[in-house]
Coordinates of C-alpha atoms and ligand atoms in Angstrom, one line a residue:
X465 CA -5.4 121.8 -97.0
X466 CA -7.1 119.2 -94.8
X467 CA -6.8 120.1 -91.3
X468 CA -8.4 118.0 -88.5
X469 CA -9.0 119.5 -84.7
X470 CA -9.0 116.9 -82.0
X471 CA -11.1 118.9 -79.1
X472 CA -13.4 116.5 -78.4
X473 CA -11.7 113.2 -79.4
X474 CA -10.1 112.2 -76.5
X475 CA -8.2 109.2 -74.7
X476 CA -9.3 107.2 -71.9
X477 CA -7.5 106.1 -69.6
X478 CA -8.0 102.6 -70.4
X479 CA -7.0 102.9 -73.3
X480 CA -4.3 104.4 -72.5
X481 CA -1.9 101.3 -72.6
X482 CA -3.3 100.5 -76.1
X483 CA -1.5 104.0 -77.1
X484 CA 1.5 103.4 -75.5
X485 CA 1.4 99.8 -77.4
X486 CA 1.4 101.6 -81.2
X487 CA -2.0 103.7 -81.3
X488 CA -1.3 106.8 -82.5
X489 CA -3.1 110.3 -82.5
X490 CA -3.2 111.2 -86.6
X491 CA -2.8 115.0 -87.2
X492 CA -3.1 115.9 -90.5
X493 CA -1.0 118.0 -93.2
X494 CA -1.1 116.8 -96.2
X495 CA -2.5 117.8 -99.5
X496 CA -5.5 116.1 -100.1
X497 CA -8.6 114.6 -98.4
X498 CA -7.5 111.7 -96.0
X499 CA -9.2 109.6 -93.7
X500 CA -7.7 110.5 -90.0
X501 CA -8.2 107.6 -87.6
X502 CA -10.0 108.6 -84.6
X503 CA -9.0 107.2 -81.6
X504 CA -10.3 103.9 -80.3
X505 CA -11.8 105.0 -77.2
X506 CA -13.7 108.4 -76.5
X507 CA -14.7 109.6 -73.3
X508 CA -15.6 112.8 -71.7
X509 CA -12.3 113.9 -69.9
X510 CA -11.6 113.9 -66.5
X511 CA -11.7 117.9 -64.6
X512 CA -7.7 119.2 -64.8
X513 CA -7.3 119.2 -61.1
X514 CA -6.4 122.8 -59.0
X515 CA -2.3 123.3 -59.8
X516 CA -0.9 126.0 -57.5
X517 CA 3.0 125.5 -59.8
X518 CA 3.8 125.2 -63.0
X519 CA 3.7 121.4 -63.7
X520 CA 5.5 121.3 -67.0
X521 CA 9.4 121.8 -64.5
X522 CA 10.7 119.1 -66.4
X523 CA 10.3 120.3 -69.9
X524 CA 9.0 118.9 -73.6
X525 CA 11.3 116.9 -75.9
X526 CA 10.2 114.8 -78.8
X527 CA 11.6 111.6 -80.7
X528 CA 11.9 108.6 -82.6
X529 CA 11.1 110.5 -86.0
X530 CA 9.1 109.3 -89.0
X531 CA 8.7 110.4 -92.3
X532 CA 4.8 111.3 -91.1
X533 CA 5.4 111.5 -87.4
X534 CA 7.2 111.7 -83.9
X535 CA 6.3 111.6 -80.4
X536 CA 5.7 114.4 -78.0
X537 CA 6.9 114.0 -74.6
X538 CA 6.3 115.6 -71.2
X539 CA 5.5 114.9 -67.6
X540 CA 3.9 116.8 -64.7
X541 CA 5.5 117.4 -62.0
X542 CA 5.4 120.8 -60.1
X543 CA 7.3 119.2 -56.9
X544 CA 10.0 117.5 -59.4
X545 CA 12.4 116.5 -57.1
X546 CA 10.2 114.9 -54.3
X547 CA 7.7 112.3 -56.1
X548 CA 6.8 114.9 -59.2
X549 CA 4.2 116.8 -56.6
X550 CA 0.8 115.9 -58.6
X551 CA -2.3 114.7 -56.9
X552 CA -3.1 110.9 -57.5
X553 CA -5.6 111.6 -60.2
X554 CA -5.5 111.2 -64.4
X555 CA -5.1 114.8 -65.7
X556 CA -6.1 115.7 -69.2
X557 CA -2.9 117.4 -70.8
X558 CA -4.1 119.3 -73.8
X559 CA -1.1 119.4 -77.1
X560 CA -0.9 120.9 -80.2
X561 CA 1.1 120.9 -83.5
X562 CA 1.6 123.4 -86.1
X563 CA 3.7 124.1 -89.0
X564 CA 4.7 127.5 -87.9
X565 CA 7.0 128.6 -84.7
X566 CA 3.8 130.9 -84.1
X567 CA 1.8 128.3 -83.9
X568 CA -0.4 129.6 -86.2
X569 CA -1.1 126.7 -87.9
X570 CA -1.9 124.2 -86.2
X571 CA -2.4 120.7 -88.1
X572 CA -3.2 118.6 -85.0
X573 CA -4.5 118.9 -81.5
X574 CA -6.1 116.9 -79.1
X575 CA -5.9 115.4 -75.2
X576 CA -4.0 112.7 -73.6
X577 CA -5.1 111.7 -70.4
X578 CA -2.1 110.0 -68.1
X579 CA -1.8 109.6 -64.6
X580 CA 0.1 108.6 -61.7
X581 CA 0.8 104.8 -62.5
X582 CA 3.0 106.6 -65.4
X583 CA 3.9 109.3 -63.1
X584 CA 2.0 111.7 -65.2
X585 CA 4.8 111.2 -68.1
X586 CA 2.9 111.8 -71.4
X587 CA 4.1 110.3 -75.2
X588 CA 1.8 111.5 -77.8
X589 CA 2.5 109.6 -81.2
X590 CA 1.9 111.9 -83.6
X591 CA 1.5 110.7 -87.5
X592 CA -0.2 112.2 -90.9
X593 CA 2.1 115.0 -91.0
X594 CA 4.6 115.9 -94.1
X595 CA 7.7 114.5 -94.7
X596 CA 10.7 116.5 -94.4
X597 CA 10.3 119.7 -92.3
X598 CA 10.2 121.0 -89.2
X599 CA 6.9 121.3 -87.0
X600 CA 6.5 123.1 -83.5
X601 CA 4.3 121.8 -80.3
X602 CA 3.8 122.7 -77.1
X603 CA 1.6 121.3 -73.7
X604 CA -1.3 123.2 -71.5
X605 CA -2.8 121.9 -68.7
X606 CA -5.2 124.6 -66.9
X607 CA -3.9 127.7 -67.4
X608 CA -0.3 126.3 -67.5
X609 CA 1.7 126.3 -70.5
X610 CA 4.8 124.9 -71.9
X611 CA 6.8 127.6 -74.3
X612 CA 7.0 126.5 -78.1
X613 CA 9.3 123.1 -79.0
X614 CA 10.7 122.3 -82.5
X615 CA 11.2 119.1 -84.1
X616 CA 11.0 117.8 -87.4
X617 CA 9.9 114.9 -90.0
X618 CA 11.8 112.9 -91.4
X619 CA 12.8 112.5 -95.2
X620 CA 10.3 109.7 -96.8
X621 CA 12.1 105.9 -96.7
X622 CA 13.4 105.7 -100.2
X623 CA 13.8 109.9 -100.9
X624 CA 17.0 110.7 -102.1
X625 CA 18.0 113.2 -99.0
X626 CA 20.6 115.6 -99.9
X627 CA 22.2 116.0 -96.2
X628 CA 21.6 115.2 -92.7
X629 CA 23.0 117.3 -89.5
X630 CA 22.9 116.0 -86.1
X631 CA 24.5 115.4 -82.8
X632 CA 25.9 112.4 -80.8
X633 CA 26.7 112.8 -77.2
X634 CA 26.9 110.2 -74.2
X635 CA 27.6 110.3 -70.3
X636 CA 26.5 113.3 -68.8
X637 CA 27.1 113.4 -65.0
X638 CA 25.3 115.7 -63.3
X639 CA 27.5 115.8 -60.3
X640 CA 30.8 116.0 -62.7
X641 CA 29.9 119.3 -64.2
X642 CA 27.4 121.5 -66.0
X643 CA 25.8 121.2 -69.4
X644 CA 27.6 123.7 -71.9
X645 CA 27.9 120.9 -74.7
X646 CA 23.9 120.8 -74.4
X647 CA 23.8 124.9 -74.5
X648 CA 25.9 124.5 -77.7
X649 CA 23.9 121.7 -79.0
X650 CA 20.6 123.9 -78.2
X651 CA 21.9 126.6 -79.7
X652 CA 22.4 124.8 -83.2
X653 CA 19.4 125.6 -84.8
X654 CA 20.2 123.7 -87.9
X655 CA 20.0 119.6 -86.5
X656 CA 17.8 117.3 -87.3
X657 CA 18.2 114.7 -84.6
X658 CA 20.3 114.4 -81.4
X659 CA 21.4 110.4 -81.0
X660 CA 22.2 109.6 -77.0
X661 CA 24.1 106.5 -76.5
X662 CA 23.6 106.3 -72.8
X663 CA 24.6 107.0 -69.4
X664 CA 21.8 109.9 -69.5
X665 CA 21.5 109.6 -65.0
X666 CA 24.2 108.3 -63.1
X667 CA 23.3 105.9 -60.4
X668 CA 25.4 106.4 -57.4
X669 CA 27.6 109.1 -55.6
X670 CA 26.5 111.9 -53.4
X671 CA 29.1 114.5 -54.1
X672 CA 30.9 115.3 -57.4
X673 CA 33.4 117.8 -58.9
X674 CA 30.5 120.1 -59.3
X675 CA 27.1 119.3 -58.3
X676 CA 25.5 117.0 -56.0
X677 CA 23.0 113.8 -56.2
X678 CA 19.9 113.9 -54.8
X679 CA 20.4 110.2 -52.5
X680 CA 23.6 108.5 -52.1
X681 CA 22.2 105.7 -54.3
X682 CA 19.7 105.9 -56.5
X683 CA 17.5 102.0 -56.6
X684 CA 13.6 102.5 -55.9
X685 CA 11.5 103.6 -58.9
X686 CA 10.5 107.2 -56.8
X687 CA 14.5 107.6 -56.7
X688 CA 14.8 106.8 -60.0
X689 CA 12.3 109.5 -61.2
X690 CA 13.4 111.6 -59.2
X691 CA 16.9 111.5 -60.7
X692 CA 15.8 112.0 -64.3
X693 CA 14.1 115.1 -62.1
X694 CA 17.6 116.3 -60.7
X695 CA 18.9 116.1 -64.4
X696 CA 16.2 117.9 -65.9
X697 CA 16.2 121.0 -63.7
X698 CA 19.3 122.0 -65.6
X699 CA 18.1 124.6 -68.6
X700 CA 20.5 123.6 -71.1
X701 CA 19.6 120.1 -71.1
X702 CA 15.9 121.0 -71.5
X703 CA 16.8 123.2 -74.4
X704 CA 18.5 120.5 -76.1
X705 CA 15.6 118.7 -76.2
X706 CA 13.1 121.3 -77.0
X707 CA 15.3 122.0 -80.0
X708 CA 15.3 118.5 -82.2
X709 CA 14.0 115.0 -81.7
X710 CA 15.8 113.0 -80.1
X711 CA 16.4 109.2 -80.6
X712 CA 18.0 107.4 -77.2
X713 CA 19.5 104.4 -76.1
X714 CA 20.7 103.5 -72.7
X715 CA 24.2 101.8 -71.4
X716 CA 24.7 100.8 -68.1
X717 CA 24.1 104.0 -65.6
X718 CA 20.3 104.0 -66.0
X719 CA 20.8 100.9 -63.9
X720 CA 24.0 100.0 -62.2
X721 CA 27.6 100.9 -63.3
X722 CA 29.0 97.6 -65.8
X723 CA 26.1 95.6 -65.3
X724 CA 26.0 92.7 -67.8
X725 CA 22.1 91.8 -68.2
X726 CA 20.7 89.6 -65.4
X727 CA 23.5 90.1 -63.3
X728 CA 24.9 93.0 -60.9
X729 CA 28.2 94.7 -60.7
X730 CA 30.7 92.9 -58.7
X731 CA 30.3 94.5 -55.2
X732 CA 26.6 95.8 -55.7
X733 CA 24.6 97.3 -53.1
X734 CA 21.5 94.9 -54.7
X735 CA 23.3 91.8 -55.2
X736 CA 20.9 89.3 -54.5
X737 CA 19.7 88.4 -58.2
X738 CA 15.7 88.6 -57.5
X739 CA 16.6 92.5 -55.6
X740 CA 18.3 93.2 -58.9
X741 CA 15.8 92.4 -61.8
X742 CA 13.4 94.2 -59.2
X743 CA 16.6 97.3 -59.4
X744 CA 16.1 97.0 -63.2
X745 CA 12.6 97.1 -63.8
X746 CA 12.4 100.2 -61.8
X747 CA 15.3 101.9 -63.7
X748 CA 14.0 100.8 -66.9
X749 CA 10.2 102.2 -66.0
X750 CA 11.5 105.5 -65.1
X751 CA 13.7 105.8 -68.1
X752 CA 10.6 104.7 -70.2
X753 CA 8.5 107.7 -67.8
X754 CA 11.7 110.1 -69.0
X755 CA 12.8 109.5 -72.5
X756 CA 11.1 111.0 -75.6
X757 CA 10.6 107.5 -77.4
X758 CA 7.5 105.6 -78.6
X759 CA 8.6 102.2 -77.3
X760 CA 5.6 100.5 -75.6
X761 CA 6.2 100.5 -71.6
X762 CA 8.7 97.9 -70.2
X763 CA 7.1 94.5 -69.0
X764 CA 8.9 94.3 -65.8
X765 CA 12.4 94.2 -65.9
X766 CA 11.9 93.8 -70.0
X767 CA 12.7 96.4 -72.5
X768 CA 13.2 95.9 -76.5
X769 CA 14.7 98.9 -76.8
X770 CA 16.7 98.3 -80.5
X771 CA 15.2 99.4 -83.3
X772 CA 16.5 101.0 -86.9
X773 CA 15.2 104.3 -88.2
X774 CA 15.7 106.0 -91.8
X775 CA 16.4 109.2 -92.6
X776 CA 15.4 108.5 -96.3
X777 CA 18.3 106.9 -98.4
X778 CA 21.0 108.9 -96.8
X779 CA 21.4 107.0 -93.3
X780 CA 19.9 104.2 -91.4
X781 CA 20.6 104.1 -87.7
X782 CA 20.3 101.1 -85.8
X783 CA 19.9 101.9 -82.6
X784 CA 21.9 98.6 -80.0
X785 CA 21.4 97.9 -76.3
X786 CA 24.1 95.8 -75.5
X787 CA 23.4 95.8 -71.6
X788 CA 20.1 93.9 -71.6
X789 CA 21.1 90.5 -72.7
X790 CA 24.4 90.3 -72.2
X791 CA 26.0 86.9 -70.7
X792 CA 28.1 88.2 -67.1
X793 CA 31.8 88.9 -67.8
X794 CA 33.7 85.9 -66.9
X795 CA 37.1 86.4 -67.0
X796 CA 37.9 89.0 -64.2
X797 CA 36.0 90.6 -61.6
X798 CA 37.6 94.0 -62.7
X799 CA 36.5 95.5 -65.6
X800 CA 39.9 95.5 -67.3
X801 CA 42.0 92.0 -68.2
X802 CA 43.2 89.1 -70.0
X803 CA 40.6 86.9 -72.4
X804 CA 40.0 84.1 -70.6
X805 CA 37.9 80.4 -72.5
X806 CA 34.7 81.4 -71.3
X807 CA 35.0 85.2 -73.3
X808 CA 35.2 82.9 -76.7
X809 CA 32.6 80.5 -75.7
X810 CA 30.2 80.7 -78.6
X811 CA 27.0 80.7 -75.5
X812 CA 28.9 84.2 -74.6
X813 CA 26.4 86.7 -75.8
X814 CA 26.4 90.4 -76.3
X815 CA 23.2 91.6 -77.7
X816 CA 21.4 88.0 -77.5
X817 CA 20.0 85.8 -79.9
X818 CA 17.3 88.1 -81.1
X819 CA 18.9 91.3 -81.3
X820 CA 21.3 89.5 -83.6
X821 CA 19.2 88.6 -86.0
X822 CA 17.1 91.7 -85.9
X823 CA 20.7 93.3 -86.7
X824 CA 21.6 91.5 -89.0
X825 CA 18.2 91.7 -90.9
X826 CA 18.3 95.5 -90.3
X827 CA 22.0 95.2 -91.9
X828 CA 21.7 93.3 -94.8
X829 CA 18.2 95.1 -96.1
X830 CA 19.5 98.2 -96.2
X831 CA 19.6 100.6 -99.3
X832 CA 21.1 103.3 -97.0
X833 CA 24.6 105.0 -98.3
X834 CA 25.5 105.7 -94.7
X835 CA 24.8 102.3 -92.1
X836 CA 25.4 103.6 -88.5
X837 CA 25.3 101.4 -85.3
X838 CA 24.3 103.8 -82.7
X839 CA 25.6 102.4 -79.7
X840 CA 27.0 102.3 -76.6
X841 CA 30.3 100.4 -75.9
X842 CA 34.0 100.9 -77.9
X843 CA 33.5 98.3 -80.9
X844 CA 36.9 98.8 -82.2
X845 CA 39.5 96.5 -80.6
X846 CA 41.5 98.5 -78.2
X847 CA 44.0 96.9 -76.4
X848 CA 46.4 98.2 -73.4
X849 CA 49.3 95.6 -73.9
X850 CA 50.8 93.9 -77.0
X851 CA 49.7 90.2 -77.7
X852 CA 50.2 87.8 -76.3
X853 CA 47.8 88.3 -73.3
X854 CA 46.9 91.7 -74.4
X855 CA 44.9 93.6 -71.4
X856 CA 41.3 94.8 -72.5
X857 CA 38.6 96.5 -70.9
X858 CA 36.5 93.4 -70.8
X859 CA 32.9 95.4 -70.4
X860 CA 33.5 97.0 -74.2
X861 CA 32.9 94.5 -77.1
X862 CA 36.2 93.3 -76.2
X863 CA 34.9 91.3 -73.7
X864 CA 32.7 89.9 -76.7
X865 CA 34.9 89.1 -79.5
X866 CA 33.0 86.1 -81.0
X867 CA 30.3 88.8 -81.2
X868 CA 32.3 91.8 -82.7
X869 CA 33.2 89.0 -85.2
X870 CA 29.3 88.3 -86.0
X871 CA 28.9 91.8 -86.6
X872 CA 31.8 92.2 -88.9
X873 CA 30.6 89.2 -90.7
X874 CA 27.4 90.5 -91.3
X875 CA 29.2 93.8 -92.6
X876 CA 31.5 91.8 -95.4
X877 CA 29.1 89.1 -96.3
X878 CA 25.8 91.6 -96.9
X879 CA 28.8 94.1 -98.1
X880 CA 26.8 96.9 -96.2
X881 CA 27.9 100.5 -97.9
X882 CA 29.8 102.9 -95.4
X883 CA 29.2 101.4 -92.0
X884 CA 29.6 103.8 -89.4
X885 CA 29.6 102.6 -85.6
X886 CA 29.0 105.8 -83.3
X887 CA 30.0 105.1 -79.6
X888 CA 29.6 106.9 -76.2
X889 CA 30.8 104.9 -72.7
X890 CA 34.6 105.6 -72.1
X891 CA 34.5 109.6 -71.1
X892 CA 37.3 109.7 -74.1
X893 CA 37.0 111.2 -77.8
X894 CA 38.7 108.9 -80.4
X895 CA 38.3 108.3 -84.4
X896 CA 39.3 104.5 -85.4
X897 CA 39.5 102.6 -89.0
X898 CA 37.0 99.4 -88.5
X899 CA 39.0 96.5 -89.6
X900 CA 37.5 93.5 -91.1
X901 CA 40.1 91.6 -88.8
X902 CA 41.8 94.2 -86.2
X903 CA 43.8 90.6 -85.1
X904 CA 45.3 91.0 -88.6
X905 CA 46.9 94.6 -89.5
X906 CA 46.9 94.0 -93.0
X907 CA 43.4 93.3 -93.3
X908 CA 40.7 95.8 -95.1
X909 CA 39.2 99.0 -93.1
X910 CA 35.6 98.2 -93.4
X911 CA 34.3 100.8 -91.8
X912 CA 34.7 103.4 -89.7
X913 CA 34.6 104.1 -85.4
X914 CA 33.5 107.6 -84.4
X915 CA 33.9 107.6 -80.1
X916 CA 32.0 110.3 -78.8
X917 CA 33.2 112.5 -75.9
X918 CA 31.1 112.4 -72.8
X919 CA 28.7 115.5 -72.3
X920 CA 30.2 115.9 -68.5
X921 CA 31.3 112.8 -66.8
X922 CA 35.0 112.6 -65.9
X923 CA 34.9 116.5 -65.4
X924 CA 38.2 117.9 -65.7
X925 CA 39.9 114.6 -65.7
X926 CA 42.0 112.7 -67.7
X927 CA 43.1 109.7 -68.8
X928 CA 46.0 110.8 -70.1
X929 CA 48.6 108.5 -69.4
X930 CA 46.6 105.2 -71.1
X931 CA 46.8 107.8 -74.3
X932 CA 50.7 106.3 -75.4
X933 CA 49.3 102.8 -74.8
X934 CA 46.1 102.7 -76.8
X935 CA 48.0 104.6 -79.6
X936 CA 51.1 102.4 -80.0
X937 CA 48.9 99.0 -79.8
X938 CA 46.7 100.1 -81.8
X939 CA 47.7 100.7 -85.1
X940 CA 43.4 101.2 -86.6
X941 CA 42.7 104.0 -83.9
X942 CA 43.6 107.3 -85.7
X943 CA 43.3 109.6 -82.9
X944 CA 42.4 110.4 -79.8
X945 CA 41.7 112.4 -76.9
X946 CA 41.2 111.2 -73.8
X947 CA 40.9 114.2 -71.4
X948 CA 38.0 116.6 -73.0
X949 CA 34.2 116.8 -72.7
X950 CA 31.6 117.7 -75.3
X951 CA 29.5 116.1 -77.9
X952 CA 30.1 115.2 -81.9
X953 CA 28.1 117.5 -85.0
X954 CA 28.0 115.5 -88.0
X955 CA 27.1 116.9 -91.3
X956 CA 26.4 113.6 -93.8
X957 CA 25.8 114.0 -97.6
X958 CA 25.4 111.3 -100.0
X959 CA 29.0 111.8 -100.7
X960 CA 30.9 112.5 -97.4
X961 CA 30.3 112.5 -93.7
X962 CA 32.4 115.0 -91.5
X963 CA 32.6 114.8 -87.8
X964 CA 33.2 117.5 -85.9
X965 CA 34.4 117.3 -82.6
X966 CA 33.2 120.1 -80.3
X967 CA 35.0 120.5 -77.1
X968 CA 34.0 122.5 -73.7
X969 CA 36.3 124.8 -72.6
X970 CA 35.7 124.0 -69.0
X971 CA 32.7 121.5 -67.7
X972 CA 33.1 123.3 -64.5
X973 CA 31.7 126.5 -65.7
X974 CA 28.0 126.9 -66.6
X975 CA 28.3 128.4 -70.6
X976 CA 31.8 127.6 -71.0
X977 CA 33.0 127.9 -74.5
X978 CA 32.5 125.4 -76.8
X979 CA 34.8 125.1 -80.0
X980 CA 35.2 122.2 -82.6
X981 CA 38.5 120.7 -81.8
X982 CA 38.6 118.8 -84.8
X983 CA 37.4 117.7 -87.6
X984 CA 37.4 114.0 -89.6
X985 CA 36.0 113.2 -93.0
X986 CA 35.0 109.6 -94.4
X987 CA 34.1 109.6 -98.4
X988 CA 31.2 107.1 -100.2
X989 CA 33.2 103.6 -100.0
X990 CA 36.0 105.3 -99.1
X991 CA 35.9 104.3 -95.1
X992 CA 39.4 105.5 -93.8
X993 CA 39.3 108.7 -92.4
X994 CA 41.2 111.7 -93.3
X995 CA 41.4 114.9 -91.1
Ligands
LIG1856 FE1 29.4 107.0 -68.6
LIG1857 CA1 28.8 103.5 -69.3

């Protein structure tokens, strides 16, 4: 067994960028001799400055899985809540991965040096490790040190993986309630990826249902990380991430509530357009500083964030932001109304040019049995009135049917195998039968709509009364719920994919119960659902 120790390869600070750009740290475990890539750059590294608290308040959590590999994530910050506490100085931050819980044996180790222009946020890319099973990590810095983490390879692209397990969740309001889903989720010691579709701070709002914001509104980049602070102090989120990787997307809260690209809410407190791309490269830096991912840093008020990843044959996920480069809403102010001309204008974008292509691309070359769109927004047509002038919430891809169509070209044309779009956004739970025309009843299900309740937001709330509405207009969505909180297992096979719907008891109650509420089942080419 080749194992290679990384004490005195290290990583300047210059070069620090060129890491965050794709350079990864190689472990090794693999049979075999293998050439490991030493770093670019080697330095001596800088003293670990005197650290009165524990710096590592925030947690570890890992992501964006490879059959070889995964990034490590942390950040310092013993004052979390007020700036992150640090002196302005790189720190050395010592990690280590081994193949045992005990850490035992370790099969890569080494330094990253970060500092305050990243707010002492660290992403290790770790590669050279074996497909298919699950590794453990943790952090020192000085005599501090984080507790053990798991997380886990991926099968190898092409492997014929016999079943995947993971968890989809969406929306989790700090101020609306506490994190029982994420207790449950942490608690699942069997998943091999969490997905998050968004909404992971909320922007605005002092006092909630439960809990209470840090600001009234959160806009400068030091408000911004100190949100992501505010939602890490709670336990059970940390757990959830210490527990799998996790592989994130944003919607619209990690900026500004429904805002469509370039351009602010209606009625924002940063309205002036130059104010607002300055709002969003803040928000998108701090997510960047907060999210397990190994995306390069944004330029600016620039993010690719879409990207695919395979869990072997069994399942692709193509991850969507369809915030970034979406064209403003034109056809009411509100969120909810009529269609108007400038909704079916062909210009009238919702994930832009580029991610369009990349989509389709990622679409049409998969070998995957299971395609999922991992996403943000309600794809499936959901209207509030019958036609004609049917009532829509414009902000879902309602708002964007010439785009909805492009996607379900892509799906009959390419005739992708078992589509599945998983969706976070409304604060409602709901199972619908993707039509290849929802205009047209009669027309095929091509896939299948899996809308995942929100982890807190909406509390105790419900939408209740819209329930008859979306139902009888609706003929595709199979069920729904709109007044419950929680997060969505899924257990996929190469011959079936079940969803279970697990559902807190109370979001009001730190540890409430959390029970599957129900359970739906697609089949291989068999898209409509069955309970
Ligand atoms: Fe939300
Ligand atoms: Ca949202």
């Amino acid at each position: 067994m080749a194992r290679a120790r990384f004490d005195h390869w290290t990583i300047s600070r210059r070069s620090f960028l060129a890491l965050s750009a794709g350079l990864a740290i190689a472990a090794c475990d693999r049979p075999g001799p293998r050439p490991v890539r030493p770093p670019r750059t080697t330095t001596t590294l800088p003293p670990v400055p005197p650290l009165a608290k524990d710096p590592f308040t925030l947690g570890v959590a890992s992501g964006d899985p490879t059959a070889d590999g995964f990034v490590l994530w942390t950040r310092l910050a013993p004052e979390p809540l007020t700036g992150g506490g640090m002196p302005p100085v790189d720190v050395p931050v010592r990690w280590m991965v081994a193949r045992d819980e005990s850490m035992r044996h370790v099969v890569g180790e080494g330094h990253f040096v970060t500092g305050p222009e990243v707010a002492h946020a660290v992403h290790v890319v770790v590669e050279g490790l074996r497909p298919d099973r699950p590794y453990w990590y943790r952090f020192a810095v000085g005599d501090w040190e984080t507790p053990v983490a798991r997380t886990r390879t991926f099968p190898r692209r092409g492997h014929d993986a016999k079943r995947l397990r993971f968890g989809f969740g969406s929306c989790q309001s700090f101020r609306d309630g506490y994190y029982a889903a994420w207790r449950d989720v942490a608690a699942d010691e069997d998943l091999d990826l969490v997905v998050f579709l968004g909404d992971y701070i909320y922007e605005s709002g002092l006092r909630g249902a439960v809990r209470s914001h840090l600001v009234p509104e959160v806009i400068t980049l030091e408000q911004y990380r100190n949100q992501y602070a505010l939602y890490r102090s709670d336990a059970d989120l940390r757990a959830a991430h210490a527990g799998a990787p996790w592989l994130v997307t944003w919607d619209d809260h990690e900026v500004e509530n429904n805002y469509q690209g370039v351009s602010p809410e209606a009625g924002s407190t940063t309205p002036d357009p130059a104010q607002f791309l300055a709002r969003r490269a803040a928000a998108y830096r701090a997510w960047w500083e907060h999210m397990p991912t190994r995306l390069p840093p944004p330029a600016g008020p620039d993010l690719r964030i879409h990207r695919s990843v395979d869990f072997g044959r069994l399942a692709r996920f193509a991850v969507l932001d369809t915030r970034q480069y979406r064209s403003d809403q034109p056809c009411s102010p509100a969120d909810v109304g009529v269609l108007c001309p400038g909704a079916l204008d062909p210009a009238h974008t919702l994930l832009g040019t580029e991610q369009q292509v990349w989509l389709e691309r990622t679409l049409r070359g998969s070998g995957a049995r299971w395609n999922v769109l991992a996403q943000q927004i309600v794809f499936s047509r959901l209207a509030f009135t019958p036609p004609p002038d049917a009532i829509f919430n414009l902000d879902q891809w309602d708002g964007y049917p010439l785009a909805r169509r492009a996607v379900l070209d892509v799906l009959a044309s390419a005739r992708v195998r078992n589509p599945v779009v998983i969706t976070g956004d409304i604060h409602a739970s709901g199972v619908a039968d993707v039509k290849a025309d929802f205009e047209d009843p009669a027309s095929e299900v091509v896939g299948t709509e899996f809308v995942g309740n929100s982890i807190s937001s909406g509390a105790n709330s419900t939408l209740g009364a819209v329930l008859p509405l979306a139902l009888a207009n609706n003929p595709h969505v199979r069920w729904a719920d709109l007044s419950r909180r929680g997060w969505v297992r899924c257990e996929v096979t190469p011959s079936a994919w079940r969803a279970d719907f697990r559902y807190v008891d109370d979001v009001r109650v730190p540890g409430s119960p959390v029970t599957t509420a129900t359970s739906w089942v697609i089949e291989d080419r068999r898209p409509v659902v069955r309970v």
